[in-house]
Short mmCIF file of C-alpha atoms in Angstrom, two decimals:
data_model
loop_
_atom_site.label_atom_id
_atom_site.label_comp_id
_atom_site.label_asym_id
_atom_site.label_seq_id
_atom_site.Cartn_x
_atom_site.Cartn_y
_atom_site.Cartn_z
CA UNK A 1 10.91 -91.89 48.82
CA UNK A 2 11.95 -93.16 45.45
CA UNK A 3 15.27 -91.62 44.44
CA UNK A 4 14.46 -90.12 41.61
CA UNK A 5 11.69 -87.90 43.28
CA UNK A 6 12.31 -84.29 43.95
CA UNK A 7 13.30 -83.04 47.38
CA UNK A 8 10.64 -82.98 50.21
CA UNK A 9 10.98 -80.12 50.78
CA UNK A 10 9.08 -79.19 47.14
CA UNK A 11 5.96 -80.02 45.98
CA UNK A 12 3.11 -79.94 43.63
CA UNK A 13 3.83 -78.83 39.68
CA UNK A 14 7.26 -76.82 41.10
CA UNK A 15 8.36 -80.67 42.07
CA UNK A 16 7.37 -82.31 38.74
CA UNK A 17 8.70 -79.45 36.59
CA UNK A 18 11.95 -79.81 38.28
CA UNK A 19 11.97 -83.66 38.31
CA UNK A 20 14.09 -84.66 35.15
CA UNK A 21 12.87 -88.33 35.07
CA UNK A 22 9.25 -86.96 35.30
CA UNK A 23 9.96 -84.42 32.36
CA UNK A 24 11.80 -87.14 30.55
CA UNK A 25 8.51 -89.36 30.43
CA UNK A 26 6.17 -86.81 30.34
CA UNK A 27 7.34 -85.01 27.34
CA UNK A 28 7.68 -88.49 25.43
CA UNK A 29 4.52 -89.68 26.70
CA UNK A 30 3.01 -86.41 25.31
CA UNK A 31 4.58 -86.47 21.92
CA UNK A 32 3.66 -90.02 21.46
CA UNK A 33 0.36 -89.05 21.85
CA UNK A 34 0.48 -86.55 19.33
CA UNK A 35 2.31 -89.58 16.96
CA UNK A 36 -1.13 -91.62 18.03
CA UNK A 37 -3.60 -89.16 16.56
CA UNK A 38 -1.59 -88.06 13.51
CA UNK A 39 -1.20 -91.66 12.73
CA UNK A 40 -4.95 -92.04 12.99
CA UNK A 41 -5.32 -88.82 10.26
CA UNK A 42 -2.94 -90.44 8.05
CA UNK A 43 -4.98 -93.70 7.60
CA UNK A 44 -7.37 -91.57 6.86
CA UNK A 45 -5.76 -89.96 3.98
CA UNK A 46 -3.90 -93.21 2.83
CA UNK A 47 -7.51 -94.51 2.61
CA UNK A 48 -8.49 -91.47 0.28
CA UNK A 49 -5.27 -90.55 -1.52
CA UNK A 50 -2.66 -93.39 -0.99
CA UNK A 51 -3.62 -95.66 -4.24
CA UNK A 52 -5.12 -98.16 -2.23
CA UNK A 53 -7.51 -100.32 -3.35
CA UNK A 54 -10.53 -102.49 -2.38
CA UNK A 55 -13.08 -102.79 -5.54
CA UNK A 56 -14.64 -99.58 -7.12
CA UNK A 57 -16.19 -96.94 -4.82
CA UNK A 58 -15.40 -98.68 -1.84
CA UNK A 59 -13.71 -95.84 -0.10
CA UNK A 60 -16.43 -96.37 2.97
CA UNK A 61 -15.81 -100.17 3.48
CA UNK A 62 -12.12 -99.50 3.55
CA UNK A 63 -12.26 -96.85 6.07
CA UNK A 64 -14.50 -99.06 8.29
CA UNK A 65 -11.78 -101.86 8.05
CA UNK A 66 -9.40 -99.22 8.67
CA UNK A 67 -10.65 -98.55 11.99
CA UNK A 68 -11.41 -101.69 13.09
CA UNK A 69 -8.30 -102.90 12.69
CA UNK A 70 -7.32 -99.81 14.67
CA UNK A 71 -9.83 -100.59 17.75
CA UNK A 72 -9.70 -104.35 17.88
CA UNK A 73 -5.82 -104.82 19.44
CA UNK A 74 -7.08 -102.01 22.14
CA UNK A 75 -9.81 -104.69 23.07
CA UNK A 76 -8.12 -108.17 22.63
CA UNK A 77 -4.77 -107.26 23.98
CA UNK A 78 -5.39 -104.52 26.63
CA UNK A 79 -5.21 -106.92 29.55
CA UNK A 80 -2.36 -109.48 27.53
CA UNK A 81 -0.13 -106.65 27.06
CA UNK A 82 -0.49 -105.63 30.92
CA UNK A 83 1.04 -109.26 31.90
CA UNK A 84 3.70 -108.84 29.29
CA UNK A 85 4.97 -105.12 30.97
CA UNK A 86 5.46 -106.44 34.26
CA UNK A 87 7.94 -109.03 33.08
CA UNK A 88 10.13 -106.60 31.96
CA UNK A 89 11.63 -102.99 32.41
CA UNK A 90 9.30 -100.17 31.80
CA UNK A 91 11.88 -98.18 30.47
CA UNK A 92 13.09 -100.57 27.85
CA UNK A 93 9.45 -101.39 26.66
CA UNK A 94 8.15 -97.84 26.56
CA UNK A 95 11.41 -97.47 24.21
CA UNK A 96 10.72 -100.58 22.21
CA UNK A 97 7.26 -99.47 21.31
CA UNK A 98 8.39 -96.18 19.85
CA UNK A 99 10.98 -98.00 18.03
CA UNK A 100 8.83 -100.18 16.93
CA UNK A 101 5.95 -98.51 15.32
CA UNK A 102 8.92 -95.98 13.74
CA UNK A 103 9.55 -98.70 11.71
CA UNK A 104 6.18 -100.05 11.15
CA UNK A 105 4.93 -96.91 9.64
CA UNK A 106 8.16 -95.95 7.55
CA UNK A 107 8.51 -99.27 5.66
CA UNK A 108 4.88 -98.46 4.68
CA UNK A 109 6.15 -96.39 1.41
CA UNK A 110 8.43 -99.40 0.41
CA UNK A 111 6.01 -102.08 0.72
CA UNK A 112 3.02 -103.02 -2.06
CA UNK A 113 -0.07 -101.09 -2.11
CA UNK A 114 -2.58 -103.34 -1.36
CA UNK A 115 -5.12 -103.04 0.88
CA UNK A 116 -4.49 -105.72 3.03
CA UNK A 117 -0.59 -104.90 4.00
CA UNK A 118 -2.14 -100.91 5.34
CA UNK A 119 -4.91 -103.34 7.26
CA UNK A 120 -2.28 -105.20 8.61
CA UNK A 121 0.42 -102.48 9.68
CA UNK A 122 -2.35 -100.75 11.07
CA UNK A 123 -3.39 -103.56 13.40
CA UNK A 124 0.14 -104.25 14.15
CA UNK A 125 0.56 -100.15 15.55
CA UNK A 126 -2.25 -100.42 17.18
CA UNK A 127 -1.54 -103.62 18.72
CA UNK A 128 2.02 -102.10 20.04
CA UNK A 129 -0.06 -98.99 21.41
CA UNK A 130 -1.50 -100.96 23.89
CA UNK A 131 2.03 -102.17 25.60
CA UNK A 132 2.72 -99.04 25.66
CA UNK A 133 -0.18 -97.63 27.77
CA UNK A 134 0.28 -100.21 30.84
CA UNK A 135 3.88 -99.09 30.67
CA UNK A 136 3.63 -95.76 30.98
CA UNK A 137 0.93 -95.86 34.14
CA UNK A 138 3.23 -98.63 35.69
CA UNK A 139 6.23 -95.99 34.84
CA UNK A 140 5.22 -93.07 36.69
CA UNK A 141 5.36 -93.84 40.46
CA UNK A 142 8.76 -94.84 39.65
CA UNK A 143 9.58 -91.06 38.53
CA UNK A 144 7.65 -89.38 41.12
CA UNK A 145 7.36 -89.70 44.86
CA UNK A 146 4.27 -90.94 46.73
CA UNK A 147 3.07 -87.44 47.30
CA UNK A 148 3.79 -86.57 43.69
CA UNK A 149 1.47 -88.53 42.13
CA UNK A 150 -1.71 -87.04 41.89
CA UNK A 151 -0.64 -83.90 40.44
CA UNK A 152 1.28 -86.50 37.93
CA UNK A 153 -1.53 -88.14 36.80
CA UNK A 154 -3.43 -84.82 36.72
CA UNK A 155 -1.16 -83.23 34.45
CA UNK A 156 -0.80 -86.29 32.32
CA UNK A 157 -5.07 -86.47 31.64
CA UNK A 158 -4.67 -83.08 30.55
CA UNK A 159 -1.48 -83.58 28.21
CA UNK A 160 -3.35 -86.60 27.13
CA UNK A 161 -6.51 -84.77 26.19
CA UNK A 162 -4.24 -81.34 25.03
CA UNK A 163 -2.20 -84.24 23.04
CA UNK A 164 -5.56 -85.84 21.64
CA UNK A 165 -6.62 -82.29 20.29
CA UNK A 166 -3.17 -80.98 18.86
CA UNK A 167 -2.70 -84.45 16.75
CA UNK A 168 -6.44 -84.03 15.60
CA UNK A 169 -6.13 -80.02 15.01
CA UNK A 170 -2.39 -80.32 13.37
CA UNK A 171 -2.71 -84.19 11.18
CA UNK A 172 -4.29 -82.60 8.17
CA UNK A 173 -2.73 -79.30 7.43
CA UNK A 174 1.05 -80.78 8.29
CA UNK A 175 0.60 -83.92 6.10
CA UNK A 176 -0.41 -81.49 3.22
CA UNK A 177 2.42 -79.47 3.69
CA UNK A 178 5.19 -82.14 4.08
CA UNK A 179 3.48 -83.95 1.42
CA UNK A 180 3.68 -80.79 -1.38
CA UNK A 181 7.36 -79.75 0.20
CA UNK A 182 9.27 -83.14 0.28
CA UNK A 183 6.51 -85.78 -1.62
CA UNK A 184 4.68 -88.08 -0.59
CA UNK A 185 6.77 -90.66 1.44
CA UNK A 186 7.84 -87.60 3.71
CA UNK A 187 3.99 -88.48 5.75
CA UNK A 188 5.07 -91.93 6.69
CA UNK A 189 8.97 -90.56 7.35
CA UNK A 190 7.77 -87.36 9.57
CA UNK A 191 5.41 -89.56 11.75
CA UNK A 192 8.40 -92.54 12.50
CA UNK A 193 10.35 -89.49 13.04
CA UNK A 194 8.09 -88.24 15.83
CA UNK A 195 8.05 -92.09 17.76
CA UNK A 196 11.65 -91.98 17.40
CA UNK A 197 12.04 -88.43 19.38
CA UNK A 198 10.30 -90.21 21.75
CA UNK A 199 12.35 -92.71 22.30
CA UNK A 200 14.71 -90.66 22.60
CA UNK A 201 13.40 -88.43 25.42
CA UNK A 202 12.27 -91.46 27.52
CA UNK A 203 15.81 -93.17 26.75
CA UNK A 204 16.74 -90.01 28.82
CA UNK A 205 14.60 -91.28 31.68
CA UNK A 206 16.66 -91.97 35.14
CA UNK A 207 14.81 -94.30 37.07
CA UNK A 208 15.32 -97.59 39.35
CA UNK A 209 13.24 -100.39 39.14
CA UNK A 210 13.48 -103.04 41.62
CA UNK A 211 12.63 -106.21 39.47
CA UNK A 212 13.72 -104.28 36.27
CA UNK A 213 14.45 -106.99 33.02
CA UNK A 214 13.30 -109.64 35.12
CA UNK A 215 12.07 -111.19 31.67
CA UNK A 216 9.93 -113.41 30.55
CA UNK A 217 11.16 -116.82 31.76
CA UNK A 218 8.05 -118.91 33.17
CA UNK A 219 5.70 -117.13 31.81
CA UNK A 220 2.12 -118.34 32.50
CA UNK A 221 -0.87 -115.76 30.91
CA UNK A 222 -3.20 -117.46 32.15
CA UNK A 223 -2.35 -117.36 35.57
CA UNK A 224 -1.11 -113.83 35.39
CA UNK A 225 -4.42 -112.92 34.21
CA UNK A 226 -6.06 -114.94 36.56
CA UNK A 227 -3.82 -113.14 39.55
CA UNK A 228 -4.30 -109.69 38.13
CA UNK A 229 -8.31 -110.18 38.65
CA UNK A 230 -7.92 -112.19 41.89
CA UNK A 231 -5.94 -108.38 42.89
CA UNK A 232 -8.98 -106.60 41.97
CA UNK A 233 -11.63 -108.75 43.66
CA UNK A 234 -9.93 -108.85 46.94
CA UNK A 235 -8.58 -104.73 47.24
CA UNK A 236 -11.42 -103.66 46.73
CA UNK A 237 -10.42 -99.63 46.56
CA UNK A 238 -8.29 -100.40 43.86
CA UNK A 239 -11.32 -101.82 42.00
CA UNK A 240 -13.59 -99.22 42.84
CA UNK A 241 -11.21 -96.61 41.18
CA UNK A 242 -10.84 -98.49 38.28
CA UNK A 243 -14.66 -98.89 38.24
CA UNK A 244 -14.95 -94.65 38.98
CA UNK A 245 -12.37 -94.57 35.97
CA UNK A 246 -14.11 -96.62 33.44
CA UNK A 247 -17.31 -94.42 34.12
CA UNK A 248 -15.25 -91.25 33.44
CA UNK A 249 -14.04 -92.27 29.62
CA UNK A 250 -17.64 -92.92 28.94
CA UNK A 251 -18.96 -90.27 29.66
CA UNK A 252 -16.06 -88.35 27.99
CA UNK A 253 -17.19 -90.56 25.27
CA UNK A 254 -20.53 -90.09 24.66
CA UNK A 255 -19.33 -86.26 24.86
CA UNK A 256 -17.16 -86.35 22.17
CA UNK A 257 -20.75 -87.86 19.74
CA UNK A 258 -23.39 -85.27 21.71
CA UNK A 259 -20.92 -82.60 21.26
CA UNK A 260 -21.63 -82.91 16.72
CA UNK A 261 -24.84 -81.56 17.60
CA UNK A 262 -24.19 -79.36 20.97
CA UNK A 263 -22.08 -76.86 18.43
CA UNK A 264 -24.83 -76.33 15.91
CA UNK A 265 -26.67 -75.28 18.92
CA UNK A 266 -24.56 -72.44 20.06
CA UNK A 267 -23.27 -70.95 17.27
CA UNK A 268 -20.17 -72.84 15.62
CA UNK A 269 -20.67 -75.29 12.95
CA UNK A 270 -20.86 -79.14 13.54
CA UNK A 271 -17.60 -79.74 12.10
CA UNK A 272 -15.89 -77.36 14.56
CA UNK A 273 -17.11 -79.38 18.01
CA UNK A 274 -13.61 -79.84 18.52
CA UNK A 275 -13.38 -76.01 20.13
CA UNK A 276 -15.64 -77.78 22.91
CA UNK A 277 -13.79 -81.31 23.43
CA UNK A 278 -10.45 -78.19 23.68
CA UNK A 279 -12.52 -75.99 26.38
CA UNK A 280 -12.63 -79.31 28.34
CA UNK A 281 -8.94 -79.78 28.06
CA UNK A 282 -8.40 -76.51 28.84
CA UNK A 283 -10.40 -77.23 32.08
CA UNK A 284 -8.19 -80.12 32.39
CA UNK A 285 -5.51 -78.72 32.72
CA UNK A 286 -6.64 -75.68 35.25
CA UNK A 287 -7.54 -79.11 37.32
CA UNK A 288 -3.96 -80.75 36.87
CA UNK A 289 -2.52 -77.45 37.91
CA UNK A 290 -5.51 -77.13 41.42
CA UNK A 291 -4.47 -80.87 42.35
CA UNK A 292 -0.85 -79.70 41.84
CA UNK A 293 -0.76 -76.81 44.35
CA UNK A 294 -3.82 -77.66 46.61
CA UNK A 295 -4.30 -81.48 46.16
CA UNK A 296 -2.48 -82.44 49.04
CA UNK A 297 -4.09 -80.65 51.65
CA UNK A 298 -7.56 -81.71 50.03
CA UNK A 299 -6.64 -85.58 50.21
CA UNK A 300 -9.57 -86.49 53.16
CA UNK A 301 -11.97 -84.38 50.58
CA UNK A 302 -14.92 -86.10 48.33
CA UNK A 303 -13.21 -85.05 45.04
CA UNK A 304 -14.12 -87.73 43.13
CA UNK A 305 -18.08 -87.22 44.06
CA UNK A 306 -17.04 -83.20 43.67
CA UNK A 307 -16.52 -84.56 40.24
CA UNK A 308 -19.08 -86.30 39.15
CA UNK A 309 -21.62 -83.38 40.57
CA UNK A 310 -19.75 -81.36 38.47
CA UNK A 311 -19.98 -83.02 35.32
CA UNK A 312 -23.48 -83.95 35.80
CA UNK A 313 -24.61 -80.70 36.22
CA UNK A 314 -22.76 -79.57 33.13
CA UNK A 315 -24.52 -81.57 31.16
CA UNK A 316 -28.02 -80.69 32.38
CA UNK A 317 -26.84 -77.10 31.77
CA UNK A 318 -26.10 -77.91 27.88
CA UNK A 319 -29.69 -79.15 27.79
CA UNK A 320 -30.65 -75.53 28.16
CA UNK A 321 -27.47 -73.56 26.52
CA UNK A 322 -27.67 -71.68 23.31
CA UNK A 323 -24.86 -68.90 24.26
CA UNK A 324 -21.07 -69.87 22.63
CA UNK A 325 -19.21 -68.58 25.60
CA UNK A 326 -21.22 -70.20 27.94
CA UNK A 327 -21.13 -73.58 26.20
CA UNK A 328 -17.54 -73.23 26.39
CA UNK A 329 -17.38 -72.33 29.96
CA UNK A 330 -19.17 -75.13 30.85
CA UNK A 331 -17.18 -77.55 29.10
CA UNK A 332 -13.77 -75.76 30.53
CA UNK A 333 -15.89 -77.07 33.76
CA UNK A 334 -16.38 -80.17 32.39
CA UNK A 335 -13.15 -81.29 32.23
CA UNK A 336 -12.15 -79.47 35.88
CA UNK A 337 -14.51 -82.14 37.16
CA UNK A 338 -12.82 -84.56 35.26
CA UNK A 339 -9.86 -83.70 36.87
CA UNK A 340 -10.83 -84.09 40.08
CA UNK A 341 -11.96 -87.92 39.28
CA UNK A 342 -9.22 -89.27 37.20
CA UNK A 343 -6.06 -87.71 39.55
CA UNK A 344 -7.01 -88.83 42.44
CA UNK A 345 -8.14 -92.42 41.31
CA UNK A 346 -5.21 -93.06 39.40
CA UNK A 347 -3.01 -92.13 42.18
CA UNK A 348 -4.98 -94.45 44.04
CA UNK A 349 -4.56 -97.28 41.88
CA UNK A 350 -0.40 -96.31 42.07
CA UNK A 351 -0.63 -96.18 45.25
CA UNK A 352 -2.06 -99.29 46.33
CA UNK A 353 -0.38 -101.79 43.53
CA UNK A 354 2.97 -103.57 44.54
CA UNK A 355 5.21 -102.59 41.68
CA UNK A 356 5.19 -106.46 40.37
CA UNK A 357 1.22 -106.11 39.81
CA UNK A 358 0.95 -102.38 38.24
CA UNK A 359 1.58 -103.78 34.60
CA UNK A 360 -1.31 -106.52 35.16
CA UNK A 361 -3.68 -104.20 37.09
CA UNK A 362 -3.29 -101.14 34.55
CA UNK A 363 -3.24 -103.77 31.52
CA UNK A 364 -6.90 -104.32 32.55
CA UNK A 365 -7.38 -100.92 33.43
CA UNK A 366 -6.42 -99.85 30.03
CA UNK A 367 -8.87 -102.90 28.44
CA UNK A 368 -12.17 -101.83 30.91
CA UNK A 369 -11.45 -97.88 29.35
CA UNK A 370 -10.99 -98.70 26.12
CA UNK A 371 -14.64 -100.64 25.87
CA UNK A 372 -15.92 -97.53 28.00
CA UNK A 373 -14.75 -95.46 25.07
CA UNK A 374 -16.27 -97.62 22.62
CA UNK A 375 -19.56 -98.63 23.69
CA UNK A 376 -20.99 -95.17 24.05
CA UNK A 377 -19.69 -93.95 20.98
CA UNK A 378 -21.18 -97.04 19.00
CA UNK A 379 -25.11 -96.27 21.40
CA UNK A 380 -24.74 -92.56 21.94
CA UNK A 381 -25.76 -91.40 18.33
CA UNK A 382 -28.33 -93.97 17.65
CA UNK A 383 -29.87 -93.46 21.05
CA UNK A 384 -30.53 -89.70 20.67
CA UNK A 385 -31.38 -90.70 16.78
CA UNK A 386 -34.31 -92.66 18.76
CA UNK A 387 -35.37 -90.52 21.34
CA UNK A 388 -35.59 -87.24 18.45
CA UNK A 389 -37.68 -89.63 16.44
CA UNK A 390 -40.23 -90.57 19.73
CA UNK A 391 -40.86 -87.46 20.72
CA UNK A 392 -40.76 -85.45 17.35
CA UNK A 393 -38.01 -82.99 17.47
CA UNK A 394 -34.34 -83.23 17.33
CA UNK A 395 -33.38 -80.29 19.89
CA UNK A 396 -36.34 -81.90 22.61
CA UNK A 397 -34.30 -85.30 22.17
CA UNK A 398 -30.85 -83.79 22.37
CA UNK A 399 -31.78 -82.36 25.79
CA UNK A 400 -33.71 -85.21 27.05
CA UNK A 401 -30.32 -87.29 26.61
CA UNK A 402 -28.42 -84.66 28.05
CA UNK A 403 -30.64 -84.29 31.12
CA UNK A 404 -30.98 -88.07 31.58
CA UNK A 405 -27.27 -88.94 30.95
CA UNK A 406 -26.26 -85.70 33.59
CA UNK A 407 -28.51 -87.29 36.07
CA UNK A 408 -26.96 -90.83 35.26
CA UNK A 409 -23.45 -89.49 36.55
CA UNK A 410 -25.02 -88.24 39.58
CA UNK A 411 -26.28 -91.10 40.80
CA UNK A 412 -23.21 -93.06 40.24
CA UNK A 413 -21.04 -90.62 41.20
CA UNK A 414 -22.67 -90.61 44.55
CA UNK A 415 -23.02 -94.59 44.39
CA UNK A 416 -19.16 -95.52 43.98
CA UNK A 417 -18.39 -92.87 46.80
CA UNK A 418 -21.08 -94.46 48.88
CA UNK A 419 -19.18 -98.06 47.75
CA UNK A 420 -15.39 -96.31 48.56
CA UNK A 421 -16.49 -95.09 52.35
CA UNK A 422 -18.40 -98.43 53.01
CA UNK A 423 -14.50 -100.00 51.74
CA UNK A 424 -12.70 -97.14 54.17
CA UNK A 425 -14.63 -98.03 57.31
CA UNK A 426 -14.53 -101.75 56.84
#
């Protein structure tokens, strides 16, 4: 057992709530998070309100560069950024990330307002983000025991998700108040200030790493990359996670567009989905705290398949749905199933990896999610914009999507577990 895991004679959430190191990273992991999404609000209103320009009413083009510029590093250096993390401590780069995009986004008040320069601080944040992803996953079987880490990964999906929600819920109302209280440079200040906590709280991190700092001497990308995928072709459970994994963020994906219209439909405005993307973190996080207390003793279980049953039958039940309490119900079970797919797999993955290949492995992991989450929100609209228009009526083509996508995760659901015990008997 690692040393900085908690006695074995405690386990589940007790164990991680008393585990310092574990608190350490997970509270800086969760504020972080928070940072991420506020960040994303404040392009936004830079874009509106922060005297940039890019021609006269241009306000859409400069909000689609905006993003892109956001999205792009998550796709071109997910797996790049994995090589880099396992040359060095975890500890020091989860640090240096913070560090760095506290600085990025403060000097944004003090540099010219052009266009370009919020283009190109916003790639460069975004391009840190994704070193600090890979370090983080790589980070926690260091701060947890074997048998603590898939109630750590649970609880960190749901503190992702509850993260995701709070920096969404909170950007808009907290930039307008800082803004009228201390003026307008206080946005950029109060967001660096949040990276910088942190820092801070993962600087107060205790844990060993065997090859810690082993820097970047001889460093060959290529062939790291090249290694990292010759991993993943030849264990082929860790694959088949990652596979189970990317799967999960696309459905959550298409979710997050087919949940615009599944509000209108029971009750709350459009603008207000966000109540259902919080019922499924809600349900997230009564599935980090079942893996916590009964996850061990369900280990020889199907609760990955479990899972994807679950979710699949959720959405076929939102085909039919028109009640609000029910719709949120079923999306608290929603993310319960989630649960019981992305804990256990990432465990897995933990599990399995030699320490000196977790950076590689989840730098790819981090790349094959991030297209999962943007492929079905780029096809998910226009393909229920399509269907609507075939068969004449928008609510007939919401549910046809819903029943065909539910049925979709079924099947494979039931094909990757098929795949995993065809791996377990060989």
């Amino acid at each position: 057992m690692h040393p900085a895991s908690p006695p074995p004679d405690r386990s589940g959430l007790d164990a991680l709530l008393r585990n310092r190191p574990f608190l350490a990273l997970w509270t800086g992991q969760l504020l972080a998070q928070v940072a991420d999404k506020i960040f994303y609000v404040l392009l936004i209103i830079l874009v509106k309100t922060g005297g940039y320009t890019l021609g006269q009413n241009a306000d859409n083009s400069m909000l689609s560069a905006v993003m892109i510029a956001y999205t792009v590093p998550a796709i071109v250096f997910g797996s790049a950024a994995g090589i880099v993390v396992d040359r060095f401590s975890k500890k020091q780069m989860l640090i240096a990330c913070n560090v760095i995009r506290a600085v990025l986004i403060v000097a944004l008040p003090f540099l010219p307002k052009a266009f370009v320069v919020l283009l190109a601080i916003t790639f460069l944040v975004s391009t840190v983000t994704q070193f600090f992803a890979p370090a983080e996953a790589a980070a926690i079987p260091l701060a947890v025991g074997r048998e603590g880490l898939m109630s750590a990964n649970a609880l960190f999906a749901s503190s992702t998700m509850g993260g995701i929600i709070v920096g969404m819920t909170i950007g808009e109302p907290l930039f307008s108040w800082v803004k009228h209280s201390f003026g307008s440079a206080s946005q950029e200040f109060l967001l660096g200030g949040l990276y910088l906590i942190s820092a801070g709280l993962i600087y107060a991190m205790r844990i060993k790493e065997s090859h810690a700092g082993s820097s970047g001497k001889n460093v060959h990308p290529w062939q790291d990359l090249k290694e990292g995928l010759r991993y993943l072709k030849h264990n082929h459970l860790v694959s088949n996670a990652m596979v189970q994994l990317t799967i999960l963020y696309s459905v959550f994906a298409a979710l997050q567009v087919l949940a615009i219209a599944l509000s209108g439909k029971i009750g709350l405005k459009e603008t207000q989905f966000g109540f259902l993307l919080a019922a499924a973190g809600v349900g997230m996080v009564f599935g980090a705290a079942f893996l916590g207390h009964w996850g061990d003793r369900m280990h020889h279980k199907p609760l990955p398949l479990i899972g994807f049953l679950m979710m699949g039958f959720v959405l076929a039940m939102f085909a039919f749905n028109r009640q609000l309490w029910v719709g949120f119900g079923l999306s608290a079970l929603f993310g319960f199933g989630a649960s019981l797919i992305n804990g256990p797999m990432q465990a897995l993955i933990q599990e399995k990896t030699p320490e000196s290949m977790r950076g590689k492995v989840f730098g790819l992991e981090n790349n094959a999610i991030n297209i999962a989450l943007s492929l079905p929100l780029a096809l998910t609209g226009p393909l229920t914009d399509a269907v609507s228009k075939a068969v004449g009526s928008d609510d007939l083509g919401l549910r046809i999507v819903l029943l065909s996508l539910g049925f979709l995760v079924s099947v494979m659901g039931m094909a990757a577990w098929h795949h995993t015990r065809k791996v377990l008997k060989a």
